[in-house]
Amino acid sequence: MKIGICNDHAGVEYKFKLVKYLESKGFEVVNFGTDTEVSVDYPDYAHKLANAVEQGEVGLGIALCGTGNGMAITLNKHRGVRAGLAWASEIGRLVKAHNNANVLVLPARFISYQMALRIVNTWLTTPFEGGRHQRRIDKMPV
Ligand code: RB5
């Protein structure tokens, strides 16, 4: 499984820790930047990750910014992306089980790294429930 990851300057520290963690678990991680704390514009990185998800270059994605909202709003402009913001592990479970989020968005300035790790692990290991949730997802596109 290939996982893409992107972030702005607010997410760079957690991004590097997550890349190391995911690689230690056997995932191939594609890093779409940014890699420094120099201030950048989150859409520049969100679009790179979203394009990779839509083109099947990566199966799943993780995005980090300060609140998570800039990344989530931008990512969800892409038809092939369902980006869900999570700040607790139960939300990480539900965003996969119910929303089948193919990109997990984390608010790096509002959660601890330990919480980020718990959310990522829960999201990765939770299966999509399908059924009525698939019906709802089918109604999302405009
Ligand atoms: C950057 O200061 C901040 O605006 C960004 O990380 C994010 O929170 C935007 O939604």
mmCIF file of C-alpha atoms and ligand atoms in Angstrom:
data_model
loop_
_atom_site.group_PDB
_atom_site.id
_atom_site.type_symbol
_atom_site.label_atom_id
_atom_site.label_comp_id
_atom_site.label_asym_id
_atom_site.label_seq_id
_atom_site.Cartn_x
_atom_site.Cartn_y
_atom_site.Cartn_z
ATOM 1 C CA MET A 1 0.000 0.000 0.000
ATOM 2 C CA LYS A 2 1.335 3.387 -1.026
ATOM 3 C CA ILE A 3 0.349 6.337 1.138
ATOM 4 C CA GLY A 4 0.782 9.938 -0.006
ATOM 5 C CA ILE A 5 1.376 12.654 2.555
ATOM 6 C CA CYS A 6 1.319 16.430 2.320
ATOM 7 C CA ASN A 7 1.420 19.361 4.687
ATOM 8 C CA ASP A 8 2.031 23.058 5.030
ATOM 9 C CA HIS A 9 4.532 24.635 7.425
ATOM 10 C CA ALA A 10 2.245 23.897 10.407
ATOM 11 C CA GLY A 11 2.347 20.157 9.749
ATOM 12 C CA VAL A 12 5.969 19.573 8.886
ATOM 13 C CA GLU A 13 7.103 18.207 12.257
ATOM 14 C CA TYR A 14 4.293 15.631 12.543
ATOM 15 C CA LYS A 15 4.694 14.767 8.850
ATOM 16 C CA PHE A 16 8.305 13.661 9.261
ATOM 17 C CA LYS A 17 7.444 11.628 12.372
ATOM 18 C CA LEU A 18 4.521 9.983 10.584
ATOM 19 C CA VAL A 19 6.616 9.157 7.511
ATOM 20 C CA LYS A 20 9.178 7.435 9.732
ATOM 21 C CA TYR A 21 6.447 5.576 11.608
ATOM 22 C CA LEU A 22 4.573 4.445 8.488
ATOM 23 C CA GLU A 23 7.762 3.280 6.786
ATOM 24 C CA SER A 24 8.651 1.276 9.902
ATOM 25 C CA LYS A 25 5.274 -0.455 9.503
ATOM 26 C CA GLY A 26 6.072 -1.397 5.892
ATOM 27 C CA PHE A 27 4.126 1.286 4.029
ATOM 28 C CA GLU A 28 5.633 2.999 1.024
ATOM 29 C CA VAL A 29 5.180 6.719 1.635
ATOM 30 C CA VAL A 30 5.211 9.361 -1.098
ATOM 31 C CA ASN A 31 5.984 12.785 0.371
ATOM 32 C CA PHE A 32 4.464 15.732 -1.487
ATOM 33 C CA GLY A 33 5.972 18.366 0.839
ATOM 34 C CA THR A 34 6.478 20.906 2.161
ATOM 35 C CA ASP A 35 9.602 19.900 4.015
ATOM 36 C CA THR A 36 10.500 23.091 5.900
ATOM 37 C CA GLU A 37 8.762 25.463 8.302
ATOM 38 C CA VAL A 38 8.963 28.332 5.803
ATOM 39 C CA SER A 39 5.433 29.659 5.333
ATOM 40 C CA VAL A 40 3.696 28.191 2.260
ATOM 41 C CA ASP A 41 0.198 28.038 0.763
ATOM 42 C CA TYR A 42 -1.523 24.752 1.656
ATOM 43 C CA PRO A 43 -3.425 24.402 -1.666
ATOM 44 C CA ASP A 44 -0.127 23.968 -3.528
ATOM 45 C CA TYR A 45 0.460 20.753 -1.589
ATOM 46 C CA ALA A 46 -3.137 19.599 -1.256
ATOM 47 C CA HIS A 47 -3.544 19.584 -5.054
ATOM 48 C CA LYS A 48 -0.394 17.487 -5.497
ATOM 49 C CA LEU A 49 -1.677 14.843 -3.099
ATOM 50 C CA ALA A 50 -5.204 14.949 -4.531
ATOM 51 C CA ASN A 51 -3.921 14.467 -8.084
ATOM 52 C CA ALA A 52 -1.886 11.454 -6.950
ATOM 53 C CA VAL A 53 -4.958 9.920 -5.283
ATOM 54 C CA GLU A 54 -7.120 10.549 -8.340
ATOM 55 C CA GLN A 55 -4.531 9.073 -10.684
ATOM 56 C CA GLY A 56 -4.038 6.000 -8.473
ATOM 57 C CA GLU A 57 -0.398 6.804 -7.782
ATOM 58 C CA VAL A 58 -1.208 6.361 -4.084
ATOM 59 C CA GLY A 59 -4.047 4.377 -2.532
ATOM 60 C CA LEU A 60 -4.596 6.653 0.452
ATOM 61 C CA GLY A 61 -3.407 10.052 1.640
ATOM 62 C CA ILE A 62 -2.720 11.954 4.822
ATOM 63 C CA ALA A 63 -2.710 15.770 4.919
ATOM 64 C CA LEU A 64 -1.726 18.084 7.753
ATOM 65 C CA CYS A 65 -2.078 21.806 8.304
ATOM 66 C CA GLY A 66 -2.726 23.958 11.365
ATOM 67 C CA THR A 67 -6.489 23.442 11.670
ATOM 68 C CA GLY A 68 -6.854 20.825 8.946
ATOM 69 C CA ASN A 69 -9.565 22.905 7.326
ATOM 70 C CA GLY A 70 -7.529 24.487 4.545
ATOM 71 C CA MET A 71 -6.307 21.083 3.436
ATOM 72 C CA ALA A 72 -9.738 19.457 3.736
ATOM 73 C CA ILE A 73 -11.535 22.203 1.816
ATOM 74 C CA THR A 74 -8.975 22.120 -0.997
ATOM 75 C CA LEU A 75 -8.735 18.326 -1.211
ATOM 76 C CA ASN A 76 -12.496 17.976 -1.420
ATOM 77 C CA LYS A 77 -12.590 20.109 -4.567
ATOM 78 C CA HIS A 78 -11.243 16.995 -6.311
ATOM 79 C CA ARG A 79 -13.953 14.596 -7.474
ATOM 80 C CA GLY A 80 -11.894 11.500 -6.652
ATOM 81 C CA VAL A 81 -11.050 12.561 -3.110
ATOM 82 C CA ARG A 82 -13.023 12.152 0.102
ATOM 83 C CA ALA A 83 -10.980 14.004 2.684
ATOM 84 C CA GLY A 84 -12.099 13.790 6.307
ATOM 85 C CA LEU A 85 -10.846 15.857 9.229
ATOM 86 C CA ALA A 86 -10.244 13.933 12.470
ATOM 87 C CA TRP A 87 -9.093 15.118 15.889
ATOM 88 C CA ALA A 88 -9.951 12.043 17.986
ATOM 89 C CA SER A 89 -9.421 8.338 17.300
ATOM 90 C CA GLU A 90 -13.176 7.629 17.248
ATOM 91 C CA ILE A 91 -13.514 10.202 14.470
ATOM 92 C CA GLY A 92 -10.637 8.449 12.685
ATOM 93 C CA ARG A 93 -12.664 5.239 12.876
ATOM 94 C CA LEU A 94 -15.926 6.804 11.720
ATOM 95 C CA VAL A 95 -14.367 8.765 8.869
ATOM 96 C CA LYS A 96 -13.351 5.424 7.321
ATOM 97 C CA ALA A 97 -16.264 3.215 8.475
ATOM 98 C CA HIS A 98 -18.960 5.678 7.407
ATOM 99 C CA ASN A 99 -17.373 8.158 4.979
ATOM 100 C CA ASN A 100 -14.714 5.903 3.411
ATOM 101 C CA ALA A 101 -12.283 8.829 3.506
ATOM 102 C CA ASN A 102 -9.390 8.145 1.178
ATOM 103 C CA VAL A 103 -7.517 11.111 2.642
ATOM 104 C CA LEU A 104 -7.221 11.660 6.387
ATOM 105 C CA VAL A 105 -6.718 15.282 7.427
ATOM 106 C CA LEU A 106 -5.110 16.130 10.765
ATOM 107 C CA PRO A 107 -5.149 19.515 12.568
ATOM 108 C CA ALA A 108 -1.502 19.544 13.608
ATOM 109 C CA ARG A 109 -1.755 22.608 15.854
ATOM 110 C CA PHE A 110 -4.664 21.197 17.860
ATOM 111 C CA ILE A 111 -3.729 17.576 18.593
ATOM 112 C CA SER A 112 -0.708 15.926 20.194
ATOM 113 C CA TYR A 113 1.535 13.719 18.079
ATOM 114 C CA GLN A 114 0.377 10.721 20.132
ATOM 115 C CA MET A 115 -3.207 11.538 19.191
ATOM 116 C CA ALA A 116 -2.230 11.928 15.524
ATOM 117 C CA LEU A 117 -0.685 8.464 15.655
ATOM 118 C CA ARG A 118 -3.768 6.931 17.278
ATOM 119 C CA ILE A 119 -6.021 8.529 14.653
ATOM 120 C CA VAL A 120 -3.818 7.340 11.766
ATOM 121 C CA ASN A 121 -3.693 3.771 13.099
ATOM 122 C CA THR A 122 -7.434 3.634 13.652
ATOM 123 C CA TRP A 123 -8.222 5.050 10.212
ATOM 124 C CA LEU A 124 -5.803 2.655 8.498
ATOM 125 C CA THR A 125 -7.148 -0.463 10.211
ATOM 126 C CA THR A 126 -10.870 0.303 10.060
ATOM 127 C CA PRO A 127 -12.817 -1.142 7.105
ATOM 128 C CA PHE A 128 -15.516 0.800 5.256
ATOM 129 C CA GLU A 129 -18.947 -0.515 6.277
ATOM 130 C CA GLY A 130 -20.620 -0.019 2.884
ATOM 131 C CA GLY A 131 -24.412 -0.466 2.755
ATOM 132 C CA ARG A 132 -26.291 2.707 3.665
ATOM 133 C CA HIS A 133 -22.981 4.555 3.850
ATOM 134 C CA GLN A 134 -22.200 3.727 0.223
ATOM 135 C CA ARG A 135 -25.631 5.047 -0.736
ATOM 136 C CA ARG A 136 -24.827 8.335 1.027
ATOM 137 C CA ILE A 137 -21.398 8.588 -0.586
ATOM 138 C CA ASP A 138 -23.014 8.031 -3.984
ATOM 139 C CA LYS A 139 -25.076 11.181 -3.350
ATOM 140 C CA MET A 140 -22.045 13.394 -2.682
ATOM 141 C CA PRO A 141 -20.916 14.444 -6.169
ATOM 142 C CA VAL A 142 -22.376 17.662 -7.577
HETATM 143 C C1 RB5 B 1 -1.245 28.473 8.474
HETATM 144 O O1 RB5 B 1 -0.947 29.501 9.328
HETATM 145 C C2 RB5 B 1 -2.675 27.992 8.674
HETATM 146 O O2 RB5 B 1 -3.565 28.933 8.174
HETATM 147 C C3 RB5 B 1 -2.870 26.672 8.009
HETATM 148 O O3 RB5 B 1 -1.970 25.743 8.519
HETATM 149 C C4 RB5 B 1 -4.236 26.038 8.161
HETATM 150 O O4 RB5 B 1 -4.675 26.039 9.478
HETATM 151 C C5 RB5 B 1 -5.259 26.529 7.236
HETATM 152 O O5 RB5 B 1 -6.381 26.066 7.170
#
